[in-house]
Tab-separated table of C-alpha atoms in Angstrom:
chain	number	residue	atom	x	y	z
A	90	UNK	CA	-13.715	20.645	18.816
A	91	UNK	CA	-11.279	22.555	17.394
A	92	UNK	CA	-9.161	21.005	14.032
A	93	UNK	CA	-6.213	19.727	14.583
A	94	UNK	CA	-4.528	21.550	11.436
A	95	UNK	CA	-5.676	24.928	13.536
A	96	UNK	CA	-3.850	23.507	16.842
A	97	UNK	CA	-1.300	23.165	15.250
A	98	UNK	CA	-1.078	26.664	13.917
A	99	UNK	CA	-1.591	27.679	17.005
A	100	UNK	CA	1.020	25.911	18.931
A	101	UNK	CA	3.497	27.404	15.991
A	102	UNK	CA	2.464	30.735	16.806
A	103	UNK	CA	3.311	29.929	20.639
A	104	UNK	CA	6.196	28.629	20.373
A	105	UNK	CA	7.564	30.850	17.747
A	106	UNK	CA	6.576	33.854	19.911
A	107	UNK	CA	8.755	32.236	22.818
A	108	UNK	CA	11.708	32.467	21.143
A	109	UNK	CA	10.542	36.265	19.935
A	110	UNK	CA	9.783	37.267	23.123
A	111	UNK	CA	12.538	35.669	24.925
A	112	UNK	CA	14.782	37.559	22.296
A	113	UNK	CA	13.281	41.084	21.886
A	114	UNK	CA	11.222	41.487	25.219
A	115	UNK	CA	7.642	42.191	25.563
A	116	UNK	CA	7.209	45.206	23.689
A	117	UNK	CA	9.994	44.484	20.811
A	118	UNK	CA	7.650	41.816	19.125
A	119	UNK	CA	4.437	42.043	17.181
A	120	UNK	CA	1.903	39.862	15.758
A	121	UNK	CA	3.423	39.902	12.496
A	122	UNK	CA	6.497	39.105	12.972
A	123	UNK	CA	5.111	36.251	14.878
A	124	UNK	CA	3.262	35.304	12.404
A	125	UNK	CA	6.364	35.477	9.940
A	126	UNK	CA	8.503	33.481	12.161
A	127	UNK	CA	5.681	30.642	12.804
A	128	UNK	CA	5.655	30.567	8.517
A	129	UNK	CA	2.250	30.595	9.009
A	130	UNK	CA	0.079	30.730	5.581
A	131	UNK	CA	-2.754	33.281	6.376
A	132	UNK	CA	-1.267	36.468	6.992
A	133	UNK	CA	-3.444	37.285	9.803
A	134	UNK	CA	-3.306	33.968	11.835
A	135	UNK	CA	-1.691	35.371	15.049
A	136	UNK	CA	-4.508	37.947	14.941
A	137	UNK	CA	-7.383	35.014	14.368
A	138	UNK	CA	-5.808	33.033	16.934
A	139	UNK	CA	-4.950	35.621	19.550
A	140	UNK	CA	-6.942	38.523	19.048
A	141	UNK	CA	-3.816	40.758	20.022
A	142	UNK	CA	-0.971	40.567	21.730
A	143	UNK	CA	-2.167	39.968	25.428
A	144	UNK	CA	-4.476	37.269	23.965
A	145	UNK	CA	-1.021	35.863	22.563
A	146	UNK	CA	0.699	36.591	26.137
A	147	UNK	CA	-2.324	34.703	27.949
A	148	UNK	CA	-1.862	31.859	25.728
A	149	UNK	CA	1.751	31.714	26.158
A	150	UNK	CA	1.288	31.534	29.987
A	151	UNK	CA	-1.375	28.800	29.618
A	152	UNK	CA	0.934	27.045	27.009
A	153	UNK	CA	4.088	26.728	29.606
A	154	UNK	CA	1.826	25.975	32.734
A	155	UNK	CA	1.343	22.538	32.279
A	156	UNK	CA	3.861	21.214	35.019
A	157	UNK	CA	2.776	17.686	36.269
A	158	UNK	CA	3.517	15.997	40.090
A	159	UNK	CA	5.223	13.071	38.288
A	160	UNK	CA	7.073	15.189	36.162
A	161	UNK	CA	8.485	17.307	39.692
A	162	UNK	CA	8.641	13.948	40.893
A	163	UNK	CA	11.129	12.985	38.112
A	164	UNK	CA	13.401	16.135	38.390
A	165	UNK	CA	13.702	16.083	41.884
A	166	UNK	CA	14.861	12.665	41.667
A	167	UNK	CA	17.788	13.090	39.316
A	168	UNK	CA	19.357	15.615	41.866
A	169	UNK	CA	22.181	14.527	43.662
A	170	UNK	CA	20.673	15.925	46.849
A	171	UNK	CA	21.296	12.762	48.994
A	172	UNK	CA	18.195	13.188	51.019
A	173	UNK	CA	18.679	16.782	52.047
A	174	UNK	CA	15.275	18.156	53.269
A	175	UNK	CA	16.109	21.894	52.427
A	176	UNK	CA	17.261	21.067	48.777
A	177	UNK	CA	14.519	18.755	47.876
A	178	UNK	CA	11.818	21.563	49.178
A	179	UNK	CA	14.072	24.285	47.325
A	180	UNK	CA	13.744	21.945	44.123
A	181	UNK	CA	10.076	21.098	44.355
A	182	UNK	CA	9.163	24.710	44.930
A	183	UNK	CA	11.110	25.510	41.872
A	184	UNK	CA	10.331	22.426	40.274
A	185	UNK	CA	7.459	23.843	37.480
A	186	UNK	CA	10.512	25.751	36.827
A	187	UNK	CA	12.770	22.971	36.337
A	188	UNK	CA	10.381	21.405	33.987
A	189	UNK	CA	10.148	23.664	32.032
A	190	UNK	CA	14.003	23.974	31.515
A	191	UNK	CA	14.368	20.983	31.361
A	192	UNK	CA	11.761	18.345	29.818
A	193	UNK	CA	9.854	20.981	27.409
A	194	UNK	CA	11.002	21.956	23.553
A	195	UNK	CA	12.918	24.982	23.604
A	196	UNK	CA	12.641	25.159	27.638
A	197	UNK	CA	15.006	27.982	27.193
A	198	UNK	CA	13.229	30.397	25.335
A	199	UNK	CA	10.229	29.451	27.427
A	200	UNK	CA	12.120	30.710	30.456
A	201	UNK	CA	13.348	33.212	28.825
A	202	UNK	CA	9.499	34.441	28.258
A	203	UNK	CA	9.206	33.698	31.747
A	204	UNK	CA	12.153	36.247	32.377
A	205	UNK	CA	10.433	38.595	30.757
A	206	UNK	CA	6.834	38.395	32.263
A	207	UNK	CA	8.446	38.666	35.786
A	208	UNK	CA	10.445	41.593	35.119
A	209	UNK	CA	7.438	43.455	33.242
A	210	UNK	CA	5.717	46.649	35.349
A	211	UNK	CA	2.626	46.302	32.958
A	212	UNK	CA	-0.671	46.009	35.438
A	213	UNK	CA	-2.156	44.375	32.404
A	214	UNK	CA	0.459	41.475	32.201
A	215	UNK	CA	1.125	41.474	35.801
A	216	UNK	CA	-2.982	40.524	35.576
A	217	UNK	CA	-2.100	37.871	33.386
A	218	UNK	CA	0.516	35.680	35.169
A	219	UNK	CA	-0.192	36.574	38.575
A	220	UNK	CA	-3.289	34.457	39.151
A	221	UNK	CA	-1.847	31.567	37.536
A	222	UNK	CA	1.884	31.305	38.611
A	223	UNK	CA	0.661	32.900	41.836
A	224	UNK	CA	-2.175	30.998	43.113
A	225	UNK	CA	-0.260	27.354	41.638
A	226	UNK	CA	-0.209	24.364	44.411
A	227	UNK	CA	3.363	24.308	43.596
A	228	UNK	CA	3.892	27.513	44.654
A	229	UNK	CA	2.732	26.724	48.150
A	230	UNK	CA	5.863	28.087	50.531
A	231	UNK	CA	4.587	25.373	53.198
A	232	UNK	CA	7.649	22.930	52.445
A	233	UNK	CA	10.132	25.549	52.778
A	234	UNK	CA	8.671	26.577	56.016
A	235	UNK	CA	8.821	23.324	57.746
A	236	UNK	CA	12.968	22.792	56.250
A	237	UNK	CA	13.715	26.253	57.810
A	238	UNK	CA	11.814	26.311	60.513
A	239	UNK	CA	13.629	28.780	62.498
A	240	UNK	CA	13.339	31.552	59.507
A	241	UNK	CA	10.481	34.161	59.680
A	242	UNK	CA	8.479	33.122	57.386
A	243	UNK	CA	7.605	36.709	55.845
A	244	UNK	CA	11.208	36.877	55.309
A	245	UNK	CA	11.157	33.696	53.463
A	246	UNK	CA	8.548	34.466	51.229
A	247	UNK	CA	10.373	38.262	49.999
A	248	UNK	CA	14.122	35.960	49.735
A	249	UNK	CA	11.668	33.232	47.163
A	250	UNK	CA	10.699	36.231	45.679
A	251	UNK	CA	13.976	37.483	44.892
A	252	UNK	CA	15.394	33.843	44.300
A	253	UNK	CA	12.535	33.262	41.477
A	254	UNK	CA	13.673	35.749	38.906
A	255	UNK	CA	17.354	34.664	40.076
A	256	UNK	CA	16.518	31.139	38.949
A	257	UNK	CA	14.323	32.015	36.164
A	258	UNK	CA	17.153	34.140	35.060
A	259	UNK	CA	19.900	32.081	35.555
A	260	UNK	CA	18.444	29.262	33.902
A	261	UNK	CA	17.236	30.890	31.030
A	262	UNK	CA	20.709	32.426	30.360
A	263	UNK	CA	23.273	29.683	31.380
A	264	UNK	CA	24.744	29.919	28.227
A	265	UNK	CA	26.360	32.885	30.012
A	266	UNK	CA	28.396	30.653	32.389
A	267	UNK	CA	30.383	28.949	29.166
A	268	UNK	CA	33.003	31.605	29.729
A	269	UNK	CA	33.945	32.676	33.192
A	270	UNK	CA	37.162	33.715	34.989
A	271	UNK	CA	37.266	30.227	36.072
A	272	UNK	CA	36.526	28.766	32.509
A	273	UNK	CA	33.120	26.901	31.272
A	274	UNK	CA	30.959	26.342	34.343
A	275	UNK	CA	27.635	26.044	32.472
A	276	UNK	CA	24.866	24.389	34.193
A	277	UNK	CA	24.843	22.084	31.170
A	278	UNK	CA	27.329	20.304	32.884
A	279	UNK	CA	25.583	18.259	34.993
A	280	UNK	CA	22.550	17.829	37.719
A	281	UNK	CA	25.578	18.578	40.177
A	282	UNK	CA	26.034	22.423	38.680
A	283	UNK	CA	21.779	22.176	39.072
A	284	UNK	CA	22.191	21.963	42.874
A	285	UNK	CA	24.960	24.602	42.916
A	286	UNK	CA	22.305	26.397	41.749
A	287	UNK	CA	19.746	25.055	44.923
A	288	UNK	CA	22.481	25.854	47.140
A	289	UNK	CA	22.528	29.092	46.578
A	290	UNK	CA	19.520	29.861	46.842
A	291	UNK	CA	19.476	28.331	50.485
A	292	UNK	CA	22.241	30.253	51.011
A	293	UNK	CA	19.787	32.941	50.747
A	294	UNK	CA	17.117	31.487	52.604
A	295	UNK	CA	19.673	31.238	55.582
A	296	UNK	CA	20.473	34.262	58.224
């Protein structure tokens, strides 16, 4: 069993190398300056926690995947969807996502990780994330298959991979909607700028 008073250090490190990495990017951060931000007292406590900095990035991934049913459940519900099959399969696809955002501390910077790990070309990160985010029951394209059924469904799967750093993105960054041409249209607004969001994406999903 491992003492709670090194959890805890742990969890520090994680969460202060969200905000880091969220930040700076994957290769602007190191262990110590994780280990600075965290305030942690042992100089080399990302290093005896980690290894190095894919044993920090494997962590991280492990720390954010933690996405329950009831907790999709509970998003999905607050959406002002009204019943609309292709939104509610749109929002539970995207719903780990969504939890994240929106029921974890500093769901931001965790998306903002997120962000990150998507965008990165590194066959050693890619090796990281894919088999977790990739191989997730939540990730299962089934729903959206059976709400556009007249789609191809190869076609579907390259738009939900386009639409997932879109969403990651966008959500990670809304702070960049504040000031617009149009004025403050940040997502912060309401569950109703939320399904703006889903609507757009099935706008994409859609010939």
């Amino acid at each position: 069993m491992v003492p709670k008073s090194n959890e805890t250090t742990r969890v520090r490190l994680i969460e202060a190398a969200m905000v880091l990495f969220a930040r700076n990017g994957l290769d602007g951060v190191s262990l110590r300056a994780v280990n600075q931000s965290a305030k942690a007292k042992n100089s080399g406590a990302t290093h005896y926690h980690f290894k190095n900095r894919l044993g920090l990035i494997r962590a991280m991934v492990e720390h954010i995947d933690t996405a329950t049913p009831e907790e999709i459940d509970l998003i999905v519900s607050r959406l002002p969807i009204d019943g609309d099959k292709q939104l509610e399969a749109i929002a539970r696809f995207f719903g780990p996502v969504l939890v994240l955002r929106y029921l974890r501390p500093k769901g931001e910077f965790s998306l903002g990780f997120l962000s990150q790990l998507l965008q990165s070309n590194d066959p050693d990160i890619q090796a990281i994330w894919e088999p977790v985010f990739g191989n997730a029951e939540s990730t299962n394209p089934q729903r959206i298959f059976d709400a556009f059924p007249n789609q191809d469904t190869t076609s579907i799967k390259r738009r939900l991979i386009y639409s997932t750093l879109n969403i990651v993105h966008g959500l990670a960054n809304d702070s960049g909607l504040n000031r617009t041409m149009f004025g403050d249209l940040s997502i912060r607004d309401g569950p109703e700028a939320l399904v703006d969001l889903l609507k757009y994406i099935r706008g994409g999903l859609n010939d």
